[in-house]
Amino acid sequence: MTDEVGRDPEAVSKFVESFAAQLVEAGMQRMPARIFAALLSSDEGAMTSAELGEQLQISPAAVSGGVRYLAQQHMVSREREPGSRRERYRVHSNQWYEALTNREAVIKRWEGALREGVSSLGAGTPAGRRMAETLAFFEFVDGEIAAMMERWRLHRENLFGA
């Protein structure tokens, strides 16, 4: 059995659940992982709450909670259907870029907290040295992410155009 674009719905469902399981293993909550995988695997990259509920066999409340989490993580956005009050939830082609870029802000906050920790504990103490090493790690990661994101932007442009 195939859908209107020639895909096997059972194979799509297996992919969604398999990829969601990988996301859960990496630390994402189960329901947002399933919703994200369903959106990612849809041709339009967008679905309504009803469509997500039907495909995943979940309640409107589960969809709402999962989408709220994904929106907070900058992995999906909400948009109104033209001429309707219904919202569609969209995953964008650059969602990984956005999600990782938003992690930079978190890393910057951690760096600030770690600087305070080094100052409070004393750079010469064992705890202060450990804190300073952690700070140095995050400063290194922050710089690498910025450089990597620029390389990705250029690479993506070469592969897919502007």
PDB file of C-alpha atoms in Angstrom:
ATOM      1  CA  MET A   1       0.000   0.000   0.000  1.00  0.00           C
ATOM      2  CA  THR A   2       1.340   3.476  -0.865  1.00  0.00           C
ATOM      3  CA  ASP A   3       0.215   7.036  -0.200  1.00  0.00           C
ATOM      4  CA  GLU A   4      -0.507   9.722  -2.806  1.00  0.00           C
ATOM      5  CA  VAL A   5       3.219  10.332  -3.449  1.00  0.00           C
ATOM      6  CA  GLY A   6       4.118   6.653  -3.659  1.00  0.00           C
ATOM      7  CA  ARG A   7       5.509   6.034  -0.177  1.00  0.00           C
ATOM      8  CA  ASP A   8       4.634   3.159   2.071  1.00  0.00           C
ATOM      9  CA  PRO A   9       2.979   4.714   5.174  1.00  0.00           C
ATOM     10  CA  GLU A  10       4.186   1.797   7.299  1.00  0.00           C
ATOM     11  CA  ALA A  11       7.792   2.383   6.206  1.00  0.00           C
ATOM     12  CA  VAL A  12       7.427   6.105   6.976  1.00  0.00           C
ATOM     13  CA  SER A  13       5.996   5.275  10.399  1.00  0.00           C
ATOM     14  CA  LYS A  14       8.908   2.906  11.096  1.00  0.00           C
ATOM     15  CA  PHE A  15      11.375   5.627  10.119  1.00  0.00           C
ATOM     16  CA  VAL A  16       9.646   8.191  12.343  1.00  0.00           C
ATOM     17  CA  GLU A  17       9.703   5.876  15.359  1.00  0.00           C
ATOM     18  CA  SER A  18      13.294   4.769  14.682  1.00  0.00           C
ATOM     19  CA  PHE A  19      14.641   8.293  14.286  1.00  0.00           C
ATOM     20  CA  ALA A  20      12.635   9.454  17.303  1.00  0.00           C
ATOM     21  CA  ALA A  21      14.198   6.643  19.341  1.00  0.00           C
ATOM     22  CA  GLN A  22      17.650   7.919  18.325  1.00  0.00           C
ATOM     23  CA  LEU A  23      16.718  11.432  19.418  1.00  0.00           C
ATOM     24  CA  VAL A  24      15.417  10.091  22.749  1.00  0.00           C
ATOM     25  CA  GLU A  25      18.657   8.183  23.243  1.00  0.00           C
ATOM     26  CA  ALA A  26      20.508  11.479  22.682  1.00  0.00           C
ATOM     27  CA  GLY A  27      18.437  13.161  25.432  1.00  0.00           C
ATOM     28  CA  MET A  28      15.312  14.559  23.774  1.00  0.00           C
ATOM     29  CA  GLN A  29      11.923  13.893  25.353  1.00  0.00           C
ATOM     30  CA  ARG A  30       9.951  11.132  23.616  1.00  0.00           C
ATOM     31  CA  MET A  31       6.910  13.063  22.384  1.00  0.00           C
ATOM     32  CA  PRO A  32       8.837  16.030  20.955  1.00  0.00           C
ATOM     33  CA  ALA A  33      11.193  13.551  19.280  1.00  0.00           C
ATOM     34  CA  ARG A  34       8.285  11.769  17.584  1.00  0.00           C
ATOM     35  CA  ILE A  35       6.722  15.068  16.484  1.00  0.00           C
ATOM     36  CA  PHE A  36      10.025  16.357  15.141  1.00  0.00           C
ATOM     37  CA  ALA A  37      10.670  13.145  13.197  1.00  0.00           C
ATOM     38  CA  ALA A  38       7.151  13.267  11.725  1.00  0.00           C
ATOM     39  CA  LEU A  39       7.585  16.885  10.622  1.00  0.00           C
ATOM     40  CA  LEU A  40      11.030  16.189   9.219  1.00  0.00           C
ATOM     41  CA  SER A  41       9.715  13.266   7.170  1.00  0.00           C
ATOM     42  CA  SER A  42       6.735  15.153   5.713  1.00  0.00           C
ATOM     43  CA  ASP A  43       7.163  16.556   2.198  1.00  0.00           C
ATOM     44  CA  GLU A  44       6.002  20.035   3.184  1.00  0.00           C
ATOM     45  CA  GLY A  45       7.958  20.001   6.444  1.00  0.00           C
ATOM     46  CA  ALA A  46       4.758  21.249   8.070  1.00  0.00           C
ATOM     47  CA  MET A  47       1.686  19.656   9.615  1.00  0.00           C
ATOM     48  CA  THR A  48      -1.319  20.721  11.648  1.00  0.00           C
ATOM     49  CA  SER A  49      -1.987  19.489  15.146  1.00  0.00           C
ATOM     50  CA  ALA A  50      -4.723  17.205  13.787  1.00  0.00           C
ATOM     51  CA  GLU A  51      -2.383  15.735  11.171  1.00  0.00           C
ATOM     52  CA  LEU A  52       0.311  15.090  13.761  1.00  0.00           C
ATOM     53  CA  GLY A  53      -2.218  13.560  16.151  1.00  0.00           C
ATOM     54  CA  GLU A  54      -3.567  11.274  13.440  1.00  0.00           C
ATOM     55  CA  GLN A  55      -0.172  10.154  12.153  1.00  0.00           C
ATOM     56  CA  LEU A  56       1.328   9.578  15.589  1.00  0.00           C
ATOM     57  CA  GLN A  57      -1.902   8.446  17.292  1.00  0.00           C
ATOM     58  CA  ILE A  58      -1.503  11.002  20.073  1.00  0.00           C
ATOM     59  CA  SER A  59      -3.820  13.478  21.785  1.00  0.00           C
ATOM     60  CA  PRO A  60      -4.041  17.198  20.977  1.00  0.00           C
ATOM     61  CA  ALA A  61      -2.535  17.890  24.419  1.00  0.00           C
ATOM     62  CA  ALA A  62       0.470  15.690  23.592  1.00  0.00           C
ATOM     63  CA  VAL A  63       0.938  17.528  20.299  1.00  0.00           C
ATOM     64  CA  SER A  64       0.672  20.897  22.045  1.00  0.00           C
ATOM     65  CA  GLY A  65       3.226  20.007  24.714  1.00  0.00           C
ATOM     66  CA  GLY A  66       5.653  18.495  22.224  1.00  0.00           C
ATOM     67  CA  VAL A  67       5.424  21.441  19.843  1.00  0.00           C
ATOM     68  CA  ARG A  68       5.879  23.906  22.714  1.00  0.00           C
ATOM     69  CA  TYR A  69       9.124  22.143  23.686  1.00  0.00           C
ATOM     70  CA  LEU A  70      10.361  22.063  20.071  1.00  0.00           C
ATOM     71  CA  ALA A  71       9.546  25.757  19.582  1.00  0.00           C
ATOM     72  CA  GLN A  72      11.474  26.644  22.760  1.00  0.00           C
ATOM     73  CA  GLN A  73      14.444  24.726  21.337  1.00  0.00           C
ATOM     74  CA  HIS A  74      14.068  26.616  18.021  1.00  0.00           C
ATOM     75  CA  MET A  75      13.530  23.353  16.172  1.00  0.00           C
ATOM     76  CA  VAL A  76      10.055  24.177  14.826  1.00  0.00           C
ATOM     77  CA  SER A  77       8.017  27.292  14.220  1.00  0.00           C
ATOM     78  CA  ARG A  78       4.303  27.968  14.294  1.00  0.00           C
ATOM     79  CA  GLU A  79       2.482  29.512  11.360  1.00  0.00           C
ATOM     80  CA  ARG A  80      -1.141  30.190  10.534  1.00  0.00           C
ATOM     81  CA  GLU A  81      -2.738  28.349   7.645  1.00  0.00           C
ATOM     82  CA  PRO A  82      -3.820  30.968   5.087  1.00  0.00           C
ATOM     83  CA  GLY A  83      -7.532  31.728   5.538  1.00  0.00           C
ATOM     84  CA  SER A  84      -7.764  29.607   8.678  1.00  0.00           C
ATOM     85  CA  ARG A  85      -7.348  29.884  12.418  1.00  0.00           C
ATOM     86  CA  ARG A  86      -5.478  26.578  12.472  1.00  0.00           C
ATOM     87  CA  GLU A  87      -1.783  26.582  13.140  1.00  0.00           C
ATOM     88  CA  ARG A  88       0.739  24.554  11.232  1.00  0.00           C
ATOM     89  CA  TYR A  89       4.007  23.523  12.756  1.00  0.00           C
ATOM     90  CA  ARG A  90       7.028  23.739  10.481  1.00  0.00           C
ATOM     91  CA  VAL A  91      10.512  22.349  10.602  1.00  0.00           C
ATOM     92  CA  HIS A  92      12.958  24.369   8.519  1.00  0.00           C
ATOM     93  CA  SER A  93      15.836  23.120   6.427  1.00  0.00           C
ATOM     94  CA  ASN A  94      18.250  24.995   8.684  1.00  0.00           C
ATOM     95  CA  GLN A  95      16.781  23.797  11.995  1.00  0.00           C
ATOM     96  CA  TRP A  96      20.038  22.145  13.080  1.00  0.00           C
ATOM     97  CA  TYR A  97      21.934  25.367  12.392  1.00  0.00           C
ATOM     98  CA  GLU A  98      19.385  27.347  14.409  1.00  0.00           C
ATOM     99  CA  ALA A  99      19.350  24.857  17.275  1.00  0.00           C
ATOM    100  CA  LEU A 100      23.136  24.783  17.506  1.00  0.00           C
ATOM    101  CA  THR A 101      23.435  28.550  17.186  1.00  0.00           C
ATOM    102  CA  ASN A 102      20.984  28.958  20.061  1.00  0.00           C
ATOM    103  CA  ARG A 103      23.161  26.643  22.154  1.00  0.00           C
ATOM    104  CA  GLU A 104      25.923  29.233  21.806  1.00  0.00           C
ATOM    105  CA  ALA A 105      23.941  31.568  24.077  1.00  0.00           C
ATOM    106  CA  VAL A 106      23.781  28.834  26.708  1.00  0.00           C
ATOM    107  CA  ILE A 107      27.526  28.246  26.435  1.00  0.00           C
ATOM    108  CA  LYS A 108      28.153  31.984  26.880  1.00  0.00           C
ATOM    109  CA  ARG A 109      26.066  31.972  30.077  1.00  0.00           C
ATOM    110  CA  TRP A 110      28.001  28.951  31.357  1.00  0.00           C
ATOM    111  CA  GLU A 111      31.272  30.745  30.608  1.00  0.00           C
ATOM    112  CA  GLY A 112      30.127  33.709  32.701  1.00  0.00           C
ATOM    113  CA  ALA A 113      29.133  31.463  35.578  1.00  0.00           C
ATOM    114  CA  LEU A 114      32.427  29.572  35.372  1.00  0.00           C
ATOM    115  CA  ARG A 115      34.437  32.846  35.404  1.00  0.00           C
ATOM    116  CA  GLU A 116      32.609  33.771  38.611  1.00  0.00           C
ATOM    117  CA  GLY A 117      33.384  30.312  39.968  1.00  0.00           C
ATOM    118  CA  VAL A 118      37.106  30.656  39.253  1.00  0.00           C
ATOM    119  CA  SER A 119      37.083  34.079  40.898  1.00  0.00           C
ATOM    120  CA  SER A 120      35.112  32.881  43.924  1.00  0.00           C
ATOM    121  CA  LEU A 121      37.050  29.674  44.449  1.00  0.00           C
ATOM    122  CA  GLY A 122      40.469  31.103  43.678  1.00  0.00           C
ATOM    123  CA  ALA A 123      42.387  30.166  40.532  1.00  0.00           C
ATOM    124  CA  GLY A 124      45.121  28.505  42.604  1.00  0.00           C
ATOM    125  CA  THR A 125      42.856  26.052  44.420  1.00  0.00           C
ATOM    126  CA  PRO A 126      42.150  22.554  43.070  1.00  0.00           C
ATOM    127  CA  ALA A 127      38.479  23.460  42.591  1.00  0.00           C
ATOM    128  CA  GLY A 128      39.423  26.768  40.930  1.00  0.00           C
ATOM    129  CA  ARG A 129      41.804  25.006  38.531  1.00  0.00           C
ATOM    130  CA  ARG A 130      39.108  22.465  37.678  1.00  0.00           C
ATOM    131  CA  MET A 131      36.666  25.323  37.089  1.00  0.00           C
ATOM    132  CA  ALA A 132      39.256  27.158  34.926  1.00  0.00           C
ATOM    133  CA  GLU A 133      39.799  24.034  32.820  1.00  0.00           C
ATOM    134  CA  THR A 134      36.038  23.689  32.328  1.00  0.00           C
ATOM    135  CA  LEU A 135      35.874  27.367  31.344  1.00  0.00           C
ATOM    136  CA  ALA A 136      38.733  26.893  28.860  1.00  0.00           C
ATOM    137  CA  PHE A 137      36.886  23.923  27.354  1.00  0.00           C
ATOM    138  CA  PHE A 138      33.691  25.928  26.803  1.00  0.00           C
ATOM    139  CA  GLU A 139      35.639  28.884  25.379  1.00  0.00           C
ATOM    140  CA  PHE A 140      37.305  26.470  22.947  1.00  0.00           C
ATOM    141  CA  VAL A 141      33.980  24.854  22.002  1.00  0.00           C
ATOM    142  CA  ASP A 142      32.377  28.277  21.534  1.00  0.00           C
ATOM    143  CA  GLY A 143      35.102  29.330  19.093  1.00  0.00           C
ATOM    144  CA  GLU A 144      34.943  26.031  17.220  1.00  0.00           C
ATOM    145  CA  ILE A 145      31.155  26.211  16.876  1.00  0.00           C
ATOM    146  CA  ALA A 146      31.344  29.707  15.402  1.00  0.00           C
ATOM    147  CA  ALA A 147      33.984  28.637  12.858  1.00  0.00           C
ATOM    148  CA  MET A 148      32.157  25.413  12.060  1.00  0.00           C
ATOM    149  CA  MET A 149      28.859  27.209  11.498  1.00  0.00           C
ATOM    150  CA  GLU A 150      30.507  29.544   8.996  1.00  0.00           C
ATOM    151  CA  ARG A 151      32.031  26.552   7.165  1.00  0.00           C
ATOM    152  CA  TRP A 152      28.603  24.884   7.153  1.00  0.00           C
ATOM    153  CA  ARG A 153      26.943  27.997   5.723  1.00  0.00           C
ATOM    154  CA  LEU A 154      29.411  28.017   2.813  1.00  0.00           C
ATOM    155  CA  HIS A 155      29.168  24.253   2.324  1.00  0.00           C
ATOM    156  CA  ARG A 156      25.362  24.376   2.319  1.00  0.00           C
ATOM    157  CA  GLU A 157      25.431  27.194  -0.218  1.00  0.00           C
ATOM    158  CA  ASN A 158      27.678  25.097  -2.483  1.00  0.00           C
ATOM    159  CA  LEU A 159      25.416  22.052  -2.179  1.00  0.00           C
ATOM    160  CA  PHE A 160      21.970  23.632  -2.272  1.00  0.00           C
ATOM    161  CA  GLY A 161      22.432  27.233  -3.418  1.00  0.00           C
ATOM    162  CA  ALA A 162      21.569  30.413  -1.604  1.00  0.00           C
TER     163      ALA A 162
END
